[in-house]
Every structure is written in C-alpha cells, then in structure tokens.
PDB file of C-alpha atoms in Angstrom:
ATOM      1  CA  GLY A 212       6.569  14.977 -13.599  1.00 53.00           C
ATOM      2  CA  ALA A 213       7.559  11.334 -12.670  1.00 82.00           C
ATOM      3  CA  GLY A 214       5.610   9.415 -10.532  1.00 93.00           C
ATOM      4  CA  VAL A 215       7.393   6.012  -9.200  1.00 97.00           C
ATOM      5  CA  SER A 216       8.909   3.857 -11.575  1.00 97.00           C
ATOM      6  CA  GLN A 217       9.745   0.134 -10.980  1.00 97.00           C
ATOM      7  CA  SER A 218      12.069  -2.236 -12.817  1.00 97.00           C
ATOM      8  CA  PRO A 219      11.555  -4.868 -14.558  1.00 97.00           C
ATOM      9  CA  SER A 220       7.891  -5.313 -14.396  1.00 97.00           C
ATOM     10  CA  ASN A 221       7.332  -8.225 -14.276  1.00 97.00           C
ATOM     11  CA  LYS A 222      10.516 -10.985 -13.266  1.00 97.00           C
ATOM     12  CA  VAL A 223      10.387 -14.951 -13.835  1.00 98.00           C
ATOM     13  CA  THR A 224      14.067 -16.560 -12.548  1.00 97.00           C
ATOM     14  CA  GLU A 225      14.629 -20.079 -11.001  1.00 97.00           C
ATOM     15  CA  LYS A 226      15.133 -21.114  -7.279  1.00 97.00           C
ATOM     16  CA  GLY A 227      18.453 -20.643  -6.572  1.00 97.00           C
ATOM     17  CA  LYS A 228      18.758 -17.360  -8.403  1.00 98.00           C
ATOM     18  CA  ASP A 229      19.682 -14.027  -7.562  1.00 98.00           C
ATOM     19  CA  VAL A 230      17.707 -11.096  -8.574  1.00 98.00           C
ATOM     20  CA  GLU A 231      17.294  -6.952  -8.613  1.00 98.00           C
ATOM     21  CA  LEU A 232      14.494  -5.079  -8.423  1.00 98.00           C
ATOM     22  CA  ARG A 233      14.552  -0.982  -9.142  1.00 98.00           C
ATOM     23  CA  CYS A 234      12.615   2.058  -7.956  1.00 98.00           C
ATOM     24  CA  ASP A 235      12.950   5.255  -9.388  1.00 97.00           C
ATOM     25  CA  PRO A 236      11.121   7.458  -7.143  1.00 97.00           C
ATOM     26  CA  ILE A 237       9.647  10.937  -7.654  1.00 96.00           C
ATOM     27  CA  SER A 238      11.722  13.638  -6.867  1.00 93.00           C
ATOM     28  CA  GLY A 239      12.933  15.497  -3.825  1.00 92.00           C
ATOM     29  CA  HIS A 240      10.714  12.942  -1.973  1.00 94.00           C
ATOM     30  CA  THR A 241      13.202  11.995   0.320  1.00 93.00           C
ATOM     31  CA  ALA A 242      11.207   8.825   2.128  1.00 94.00           C
ATOM     32  CA  LEU A 243      10.817   4.883   0.042  1.00 96.00           C
ATOM     33  CA  TYR A 244       9.292   2.437   1.039  1.00 96.00           C
ATOM     34  CA  TRP A 245       9.440  -1.761  -0.207  1.00 97.00           C
ATOM     35  CA  TYR A 246       6.661  -3.235   0.238  1.00 96.00           C
ATOM     36  CA  ARG A 247       5.363  -6.880  -1.279  1.00 96.00           C
ATOM     37  CA  GLN A 248       2.144  -8.390  -1.539  1.00 95.00           C
ATOM     38  CA  SER A 249       0.458 -11.359  -2.163  1.00 90.00           C
ATOM     39  CA  LEU A 250      -2.275 -12.527  -3.657  1.00 81.00           C
ATOM     40  CA  GLY A 251      -5.016 -11.526  -2.181  1.00 72.00           C
ATOM     41  CA  GLN A 252      -3.435 -10.585   0.434  1.00 78.00           C
ATOM     42  CA  GLY A 253      -3.221  -6.629   2.506  1.00 83.00           C
ATOM     43  CA  LEU A 254       0.391  -4.945   1.882  1.00 92.00           C
ATOM     44  CA  GLU A 255       4.014  -6.249   3.596  1.00 92.00           C
ATOM     45  CA  PHE A 256       6.251  -3.678   4.657  1.00 92.00           C
ATOM     46  CA  LEU A 257       9.191  -4.615   4.588  1.00 95.00           C
ATOM     47  CA  ILE A 258      12.271  -1.805   4.778  1.00 95.00           C
ATOM     48  CA  TYR A 259      11.827   1.967   5.097  1.00 93.00           C
ATOM     49  CA  PHE A 260      14.377   4.877   3.404  1.00 94.00           C
ATOM     50  CA  GLN A 261      15.326   8.116   5.068  1.00 93.00           C
ATOM     51  CA  GLY A 262      17.839   9.319   2.280  1.00 91.00           C
ATOM     52  CA  ASN A 263      19.679   6.759   2.408  1.00 92.00           C
ATOM     53  CA  SER A 264      19.823   5.626   5.746  1.00 92.00           C
ATOM     54  CA  ALA A 265      17.547   2.339   6.539  1.00 91.00           C
ATOM     55  CA  PRO A 266      16.144   2.722   9.949  1.00 86.00           C
ATOM     56  CA  ASP A 267      13.947   0.621   9.712  1.00 84.00           C
ATOM     57  CA  LYS A 268      14.592  -3.164   8.785  1.00 85.00           C
ATOM     58  CA  SER A 269      12.874  -5.066  10.465  1.00 85.00           C
ATOM     59  CA  GLY A 270      10.029  -6.060   7.852  1.00 91.00           C
ATOM     60  CA  LEU A 271      12.403  -8.060   5.507  1.00 95.00           C
ATOM     61  CA  PRO A 272      11.378 -11.509   6.045  1.00 94.00           C
ATOM     62  CA  SER A 273      14.468 -13.007   6.345  1.00 94.00           C
ATOM     63  CA  ASP A 274      18.470 -12.090   4.929  1.00 95.00           C
ATOM     64  CA  ARG A 275      18.106 -12.895   1.630  1.00 97.00           C
ATOM     65  CA  PHE A 276      16.267  -9.926   1.394  1.00 97.00           C
ATOM     66  CA  SER A 277      18.790  -6.451   0.914  1.00 97.00           C
ATOM     67  CA  ALA A 278      18.093  -3.300   0.154  1.00 97.00           C
ATOM     68  CA  GLU A 279      20.277   0.031  -0.896  1.00 96.00           C
ATOM     69  CA  ARG A 280      19.992   3.777  -2.213  1.00 95.00           C
ATOM     70  CA  THR A 281      22.597   5.655  -3.856  1.00 90.00           C
ATOM     71  CA  GLY A 282      22.046   9.562  -3.798  1.00 88.00           C
ATOM     72  CA  GLY A 283      19.081   9.256  -2.086  1.00 85.00           C
ATOM     73  CA  SER A 284      17.417   8.234  -4.911  1.00 93.00           C
ATOM     74  CA  VAL A 285      16.945   5.146  -6.600  1.00 96.00           C
ATOM     75  CA  SER A 286      16.603   2.063  -4.402  1.00 97.00           C
ATOM     76  CA  THR A 287      17.156  -1.116  -5.588  1.00 98.00           C
ATOM     77  CA  LEU A 288      15.825  -4.250  -3.221  1.00 98.00           C
ATOM     78  CA  THR A 289      18.076  -7.880  -3.613  1.00 98.00           C
ATOM     79  CA  ILE A 290      16.701 -11.359  -3.084  1.00 98.00           C
ATOM     80  CA  GLN A 291      19.080 -13.775  -3.260  1.00 98.00           C
ATOM     81  CA  ARG A 292      18.656 -17.800  -3.405  1.00 98.00           C
ATOM     82  CA  THR A 293      14.517 -17.005  -4.428  1.00 98.00           C
ATOM     83  CA  GLN A 294      12.660 -19.583  -3.346  1.00 97.00           C
ATOM     84  CA  GLN A 295       9.194 -19.775  -4.321  1.00 96.00           C
ATOM     85  CA  GLU A 296       7.295 -17.924  -1.331  1.00 95.00           C
ATOM     86  CA  ASP A 297       9.679 -15.389  -2.546  1.00 97.00           C
ATOM     87  CA  SER A 298       6.555 -15.174  -5.698  1.00 97.00           C
ATOM     88  CA  ALA A 299       4.996 -11.829  -5.271  1.00 97.00           C
ATOM     89  CA  VAL A 300       4.422  -8.362  -6.177  1.00 97.00           C
ATOM     90  CA  TYR A 301       6.537  -6.148  -4.568  1.00 98.00           C
ATOM     91  CA  LEU A 302       5.954  -2.332  -5.026  1.00 98.00           C
ATOM     92  CA  CYS A 303       7.842   0.823  -4.078  1.00 98.00           C
ATOM     93  CA  ALA A 304       6.454   4.002  -2.911  1.00 97.00           C
ATOM     94  CA  SER A 305       7.735   7.275  -1.415  1.00 96.00           C
ATOM     95  CA  SER A 306       6.921  10.400  -0.283  1.00 95.00           C
ATOM     96  CA  LEU A 307       7.789  13.903   1.963  1.00 93.00           C
ATOM     97  CA  SER A 308       9.726  13.191   4.445  1.00 89.00           C
ATOM     98  CA  GLY A 309       7.457  13.108   7.289  1.00 85.00           C
ATOM     99  CA  LYS A 310       4.632  12.233   5.026  1.00 88.00           C
ATOM    100  CA  ALA A 311       4.061   8.463   4.754  1.00 90.00           C
ATOM    101  CA  GLU A 312       0.138   9.508   4.796  1.00 88.00           C
ATOM    102  CA  THR A 313       0.645  10.746   1.274  1.00 91.00           C
ATOM    103  CA  GLN A 314       2.955   7.410   0.127  1.00 94.00           C
ATOM    104  CA  TYR A 315       2.974   7.170  -4.393  1.00 96.00           C
ATOM    105  CA  PHE A 316       3.245   4.133  -5.549  1.00 97.00           C
ATOM    106  CA  GLY A 317       4.833   2.442  -8.188  1.00 97.00           C
ATOM    107  CA  PRO A 318       3.325  -0.403 -10.644  1.00 96.00           C
ATOM    108  CA  GLY A 319       5.188  -3.402  -9.083  1.00 97.00           C
ATOM    109  CA  THR A 320       7.015  -5.635 -10.274  1.00 98.00           C
ATOM    110  CA  ARG A 321       5.461  -9.129 -10.045  1.00 97.00           C
ATOM    111  CA  LEU A 322       8.352 -11.666  -9.363  1.00 97.00           C
ATOM    112  CA  LEU A 323       7.465 -15.463  -9.765  1.00 97.00           C
ATOM    113  CA  VAL A 324       9.901 -18.128  -8.552  1.00 97.00           C
ATOM    114  CA  LEU A 325       9.900 -21.257 -10.405  1.00 96.00           C
TER     115      LEU A 325
ATOM    116  CA  GLN B  73      -6.192 -10.991  15.061  1.00 72.00           C
ATOM    117  CA  LYS B  74      -5.117  -8.481  13.498  1.00 81.00           C
ATOM    118  CA  GLU B  75      -4.249  -4.587  13.586  1.00 90.00           C
ATOM    119  CA  VAL B  76      -6.758  -3.591  10.947  1.00 94.00           C
ATOM    120  CA  GLU B  77      -9.410  -5.550   9.691  1.00 94.00           C
ATOM    121  CA  GLN B  78     -11.119  -5.271   6.785  1.00 95.00           C
ATOM    122  CA  ASP B  79     -13.631  -7.781   4.228  1.00 91.00           C
ATOM    123  CA  PRO B  80     -12.418  -9.188   1.338  1.00 89.00           C
ATOM    124  CA  GLY B  81     -15.073  -9.387  -0.245  1.00 90.00           C
ATOM    125  CA  PRO B  82     -16.431  -9.105  -3.068  1.00 95.00           C
ATOM    126  CA  LEU B  83     -18.462  -6.099  -3.254  1.00 96.00           C
ATOM    127  CA  SER B  84     -21.206  -6.246  -6.043  1.00 97.00           C
ATOM    128  CA  VAL B  85     -23.224  -3.694  -6.533  1.00 96.00           C
ATOM    129  CA  PRO B  86     -24.821  -2.082  -9.975  1.00 97.00           C
ATOM    130  CA  GLU B  87     -24.155   1.191 -11.439  1.00 97.00           C
ATOM    131  CA  GLY B  88     -25.404   4.549  -9.971  1.00 97.00           C
ATOM    132  CA  ALA B  89     -25.771   3.043  -6.370  1.00 97.00           C
ATOM    133  CA  ILE B  90     -23.947   3.912  -2.801  1.00 97.00           C
ATOM    134  CA  VAL B  91     -20.795   1.733  -1.747  1.00 97.00           C
ATOM    135  CA  SER B  92     -19.574   1.911   1.305  1.00 97.00           C
ATOM    136  CA  LEU B  93     -16.207   0.261   1.918  1.00 98.00           C
ATOM    137  CA  ASN B  94     -15.211  -0.382   5.792  1.00 97.00           C
ATOM    138  CA  CYS B  95     -12.557  -1.318   8.424  1.00 97.00           C
ATOM    139  CA  THR B  96     -11.997  -1.822  11.577  1.00 97.00           C
ATOM    140  CA  TYR B  97      -9.018  -0.996  13.945  1.00 96.00           C
ATOM    141  CA  SER B  98      -7.700  -2.353  17.463  1.00 95.00           C
ATOM    142  CA  ASN B  99      -5.000   0.716  18.311  1.00 93.00           C
ATOM    143  CA  SER B 100      -6.296   3.423  19.737  1.00 93.00           C
ATOM    144  CA  ALA B 101      -3.555   5.159  19.534  1.00 92.00           C
ATOM    145  CA  PHE B 102      -3.678   5.700  15.329  1.00 94.00           C
ATOM    146  CA  GLN B 103      -4.176   9.087  13.888  1.00 93.00           C
ATOM    147  CA  TYR B 104      -3.908   9.078  10.134  1.00 93.00           C
ATOM    148  CA  PHE B 105      -6.283   7.015   8.123  1.00 96.00           C
ATOM    149  CA  MET B 106      -6.095   6.584   4.591  1.00 96.00           C
ATOM    150  CA  TRP B 107      -8.111   4.745   1.650  1.00 97.00           C
ATOM    151  CA  TYR B 108      -5.989   3.419  -0.562  1.00 97.00           C
ATOM    152  CA  ARG B 109      -7.720   2.494  -4.843  1.00 97.00           C
ATOM    153  CA  GLN B 110      -6.090   0.066  -6.885  1.00 95.00           C
ATOM    154  CA  TYR B 111      -6.650  -0.967  -9.830  1.00 96.00           C
ATOM    155  CA  SER B 112      -6.054  -3.962 -11.541  1.00 92.00           C
ATOM    156  CA  ARG B 113      -2.327  -5.456 -11.772  1.00 90.00           C
ATOM    157  CA  LYS B 114      -1.529  -1.304 -10.927  1.00 93.00           C
ATOM    158  CA  GLY B 115       0.212   0.156  -7.569  1.00 94.00           C
ATOM    159  CA  PRO B 116      -2.382   2.020  -4.731  1.00 95.00           C
ATOM    160  CA  GLU B 117      -3.186   5.135  -5.520  1.00 95.00           C
ATOM    161  CA  LEU B 118      -3.911   7.460  -3.271  1.00 95.00           C
ATOM    162  CA  LEU B 119      -7.499   8.806  -2.819  1.00 96.00           C
ATOM    163  CA  MET B 120      -7.443  10.715   0.364  1.00 93.00           C
ATOM    164  CA  TYR B 121      -6.305  10.441   3.983  1.00 91.00           C
ATOM    165  CA  THR B 122      -7.997  12.007   6.835  1.00 92.00           C
ATOM    166  CA  TYR B 123      -6.435  13.120  10.411  1.00 89.00           C
ATOM    167  CA  SER B 124      -8.479  12.298  13.986  1.00 87.00           C
ATOM    168  CA  SER B 125     -12.233  11.909  13.378  1.00 84.00           C
ATOM    169  CA  GLY B 126     -13.757  13.081  11.497  1.00 84.00           C
ATOM    170  CA  ASN B 127     -15.485  13.688   7.755  1.00 91.00           C
ATOM    171  CA  LYS B 128     -14.310  14.683   4.665  1.00 94.00           C
ATOM    172  CA  GLU B 129     -15.306  14.753   1.348  1.00 96.00           C
ATOM    173  CA  ASP B 130     -13.859  15.087  -2.204  1.00 95.00           C
ATOM    174  CA  GLY B 131     -16.286  14.617  -5.104  1.00 96.00           C
ATOM    175  CA  ARG B 132     -17.880  11.575  -5.110  1.00 97.00           C
ATOM    176  CA  PHE B 133     -16.133  10.348  -1.550  1.00 97.00           C
ATOM    177  CA  THR B 134     -15.919  10.879   1.866  1.00 97.00           C
ATOM    178  CA  ALA B 135     -14.425   9.902   4.245  1.00 97.00           C
ATOM    179  CA  GLN B 136     -15.140   8.594   8.189  1.00 96.00           C
ATOM    180  CA  VAL B 137     -14.178   8.023  10.881  1.00 96.00           C
ATOM    181  CA  ASP B 138     -15.750   6.902  14.405  1.00 94.00           C
ATOM    182  CA  LYS B 139     -12.439   7.275  16.863  1.00 92.00           C
ATOM    183  CA  SER B 140     -15.271   6.238  19.634  1.00 92.00           C
ATOM    184  CA  SER B 141     -15.646   3.011  17.819  1.00 94.00           C
ATOM    185  CA  LYS B 142     -12.845   2.429  15.724  1.00 95.00           C
ATOM    186  CA  TYR B 143     -14.529   2.098  12.693  1.00 95.00           C
ATOM    187  CA  ILE B 144     -13.538   4.305   9.285  1.00 97.00           C
ATOM    188  CA  SER B 145     -16.219   4.206   5.860  1.00 97.00           C
ATOM    189  CA  LEU B 146     -15.382   5.078   2.645  1.00 98.00           C
ATOM    190  CA  PHE B 147     -19.029   6.486   0.902  1.00 97.00           C
ATOM    191  CA  ILE B 148     -18.741   6.115  -2.790  1.00 98.00           C
ATOM    192  CA  ARG B 149     -21.695   7.879  -4.275  1.00 97.00           C
ATOM    193  CA  ASP B 150     -22.877   7.369  -8.280  1.00 97.00           C
ATOM    194  CA  SER B 151     -21.209   4.592  -8.656  1.00 97.00           C
ATOM    195  CA  GLN B 152     -19.245   3.922 -11.992  1.00 97.00           C
ATOM    196  CA  PRO B 153     -17.594   0.945 -13.227  1.00 97.00           C
ATOM    197  CA  SER B 154     -15.088   2.640 -13.329  1.00 97.00           C
ATOM    198  CA  ASP B 155     -14.586   2.385  -9.866  1.00 98.00           C
ATOM    199  CA  SER B 156     -14.270  -1.017 -10.389  1.00 98.00           C
ATOM    200  CA  ALA B 157     -11.139  -1.943  -8.162  1.00 97.00           C
ATOM    201  CA  THR B 158      -9.820  -2.803  -4.926  1.00 96.00           C
ATOM    202  CA  TYR B 159      -9.936  -0.509  -1.724  1.00 97.00           C
ATOM    203  CA  LEU B 160      -7.220  -0.403   0.920  1.00 96.00           C
ATOM    204  CA  CYS B 161      -7.367   0.905   3.707  1.00 97.00           C
ATOM    205  CA  ALA B 162      -4.929   2.489   5.795  1.00 96.00           C
ATOM    206  CA  MET B 163      -3.618   3.323   8.731  1.00 95.00           C
ATOM    207  CA  ARG B 164      -0.579   5.320  11.144  1.00 93.00           C
ATOM    208  CA  ALA B 165      -0.224   6.588  14.925  1.00 90.00           C
ATOM    209  CA  MET B 166       1.525   9.825  15.534  1.00 83.00           C
ATOM    210  CA  ASP B 167       4.352   8.407  16.947  1.00 83.00           C
ATOM    211  CA  SER B 168       5.581   6.398  14.307  1.00 82.00           C
ATOM    212  CA  ASN B 169       6.531   8.873  11.045  1.00 76.00           C
ATOM    213  CA  TYR B 170       7.137   6.328   8.604  1.00 86.00           C
ATOM    214  CA  GLN B 171       5.568   3.067   8.931  1.00 87.00           C
ATOM    215  CA  LEU B 172       1.165   2.416   7.965  1.00 91.00           C
ATOM    216  CA  ILE B 173      -0.823  -0.865   9.200  1.00 92.00           C
ATOM    217  CA  TRP B 174      -2.990  -1.978   6.158  1.00 93.00           C
ATOM    218  CA  GLY B 175      -5.863  -3.221   5.540  1.00 94.00           C
ATOM    219  CA  ALA B 176      -6.208  -6.319   2.624  1.00 93.00           C
ATOM    220  CA  GLY B 177      -8.308  -4.685   0.146  1.00 95.00           C
ATOM    221  CA  THR B 178     -11.792  -5.055  -0.223  1.00 96.00           C
ATOM    222  CA  LYS B 179     -12.658  -6.144  -4.293  1.00 96.00           C
ATOM    223  CA  LEU B 180     -15.575  -3.575  -5.926  1.00 97.00           C
ATOM    224  CA  ILE B 181     -17.421  -4.669  -8.544  1.00 98.00           C
ATOM    225  CA  ILE B 182     -19.676  -1.884  -9.726  1.00 97.00           C
ATOM    226  CA  LYS B 183     -22.132  -3.696 -12.794  1.00 96.00           C
ATOM    227  CA  PRO B 184     -23.057  -2.026 -15.107  1.00 94.00           C
TER     228      PRO B 184
END
C-alpha cells in the first residue's frame, strides 16, 4: 500500500511569505505527527493529531505556525510570515492510534526561506 | 542536559565490521525504545522497537536495552555500505501515547 506522502518536496520562499505544507498519511492511521528537523539535529516535535483533533500543540514554535487535519486524513501545516530560522525539513508521520512507537514517516518537505 | 544523548559521529568502519550505536537517557519512565534509520534526504524509517528491557534481534540487527544503566544499543553485524545512514534513537514513556523523545542521530559510514 501507499506510504506517507508529503508535498511539496522542496519549497523556496521569500521572508515574510506564507507557506502551506501538506501531508497524506497512511490510510487507516488515525494518529498524525508533524516534526521539524534542522541540519544535523534530531527531530523537534511540533504537533500531534488524533483524528481531526490536536490535543497537543505545545511544540509549535510560535503563533505563526498552525496546522489542521480534515476528514481524519490529510493535514496541512501553515507557516505565516516566514522567517529565515524557519528553514528546515518538515517531516510528517502517521501511526495507528496509541502506537506512537511505530510511526511511518514521509519523505519530508525541505523549506528554504531566503 | 538533554533527556536523550546520542553521539553524532560520524562513525566510520570497514565493511563487514560489527557496529555498535548507543544512546543514554535520563528519564526512568521511558518504556519503549526505538531505532530509526534515515538515509540522506529521506524520512526516518523504523528499524525496530523494544518494550522495557532485554534484547531483540531482526536479521543483522540487534537492539539491546539496559534500564538499570539507562543505556540502549543497536548492533549491526556484517555491516554493508548500504547501512551507511544516520541512526536515530527514540523513546516513549508509558503515560504518553504520542510523545517520542529523540536522540540527535549518529551518522554511520561503512567503507567498502
């Protein structure tokens, strides 16, 4: 079956612009996670969805970051007024409910803010 | 001090060698221990996970957890150039149904 997909794979934007990143989880996976990975760093947790609800948004770095999930499937991560420090790889993962130890990752979106 | 410490490497070994990758942690509540492999410009891929203490083997890979020392290891036997990647450890406490704590990853290079 299809894995987790993310789009776009690469995004170059100018400082101050808004960007929208998309994640398509594995069918049937009700849990969805967004992470940020900077060069040479581990994964920084951003947000977790169970179905369409996000019980924990504490990892979002600032109020410029928001995320939503519709239909218990596709999720979008939006960054408003991008800053250079937002440049990173944004990874999405999904899992069965309560199975955070078996997360399946997408290939990531590489964001570069000029 | 980070909750999970992992040497970033790079660790360079000749093909065929046994590789040992390690993580230490400080939170005694961690019960699930995961190893992910990440190739360049790809997302992490789950290799294996262990619940509580003990060993788990899958082909050339063995995961080991020593909760008394708060130390986990991943051993790779008969290492191949295709094993060259970054290896990330991650951990989860029983009372957290979604939050994984990640190591920074160790870059492994297998020389032909």
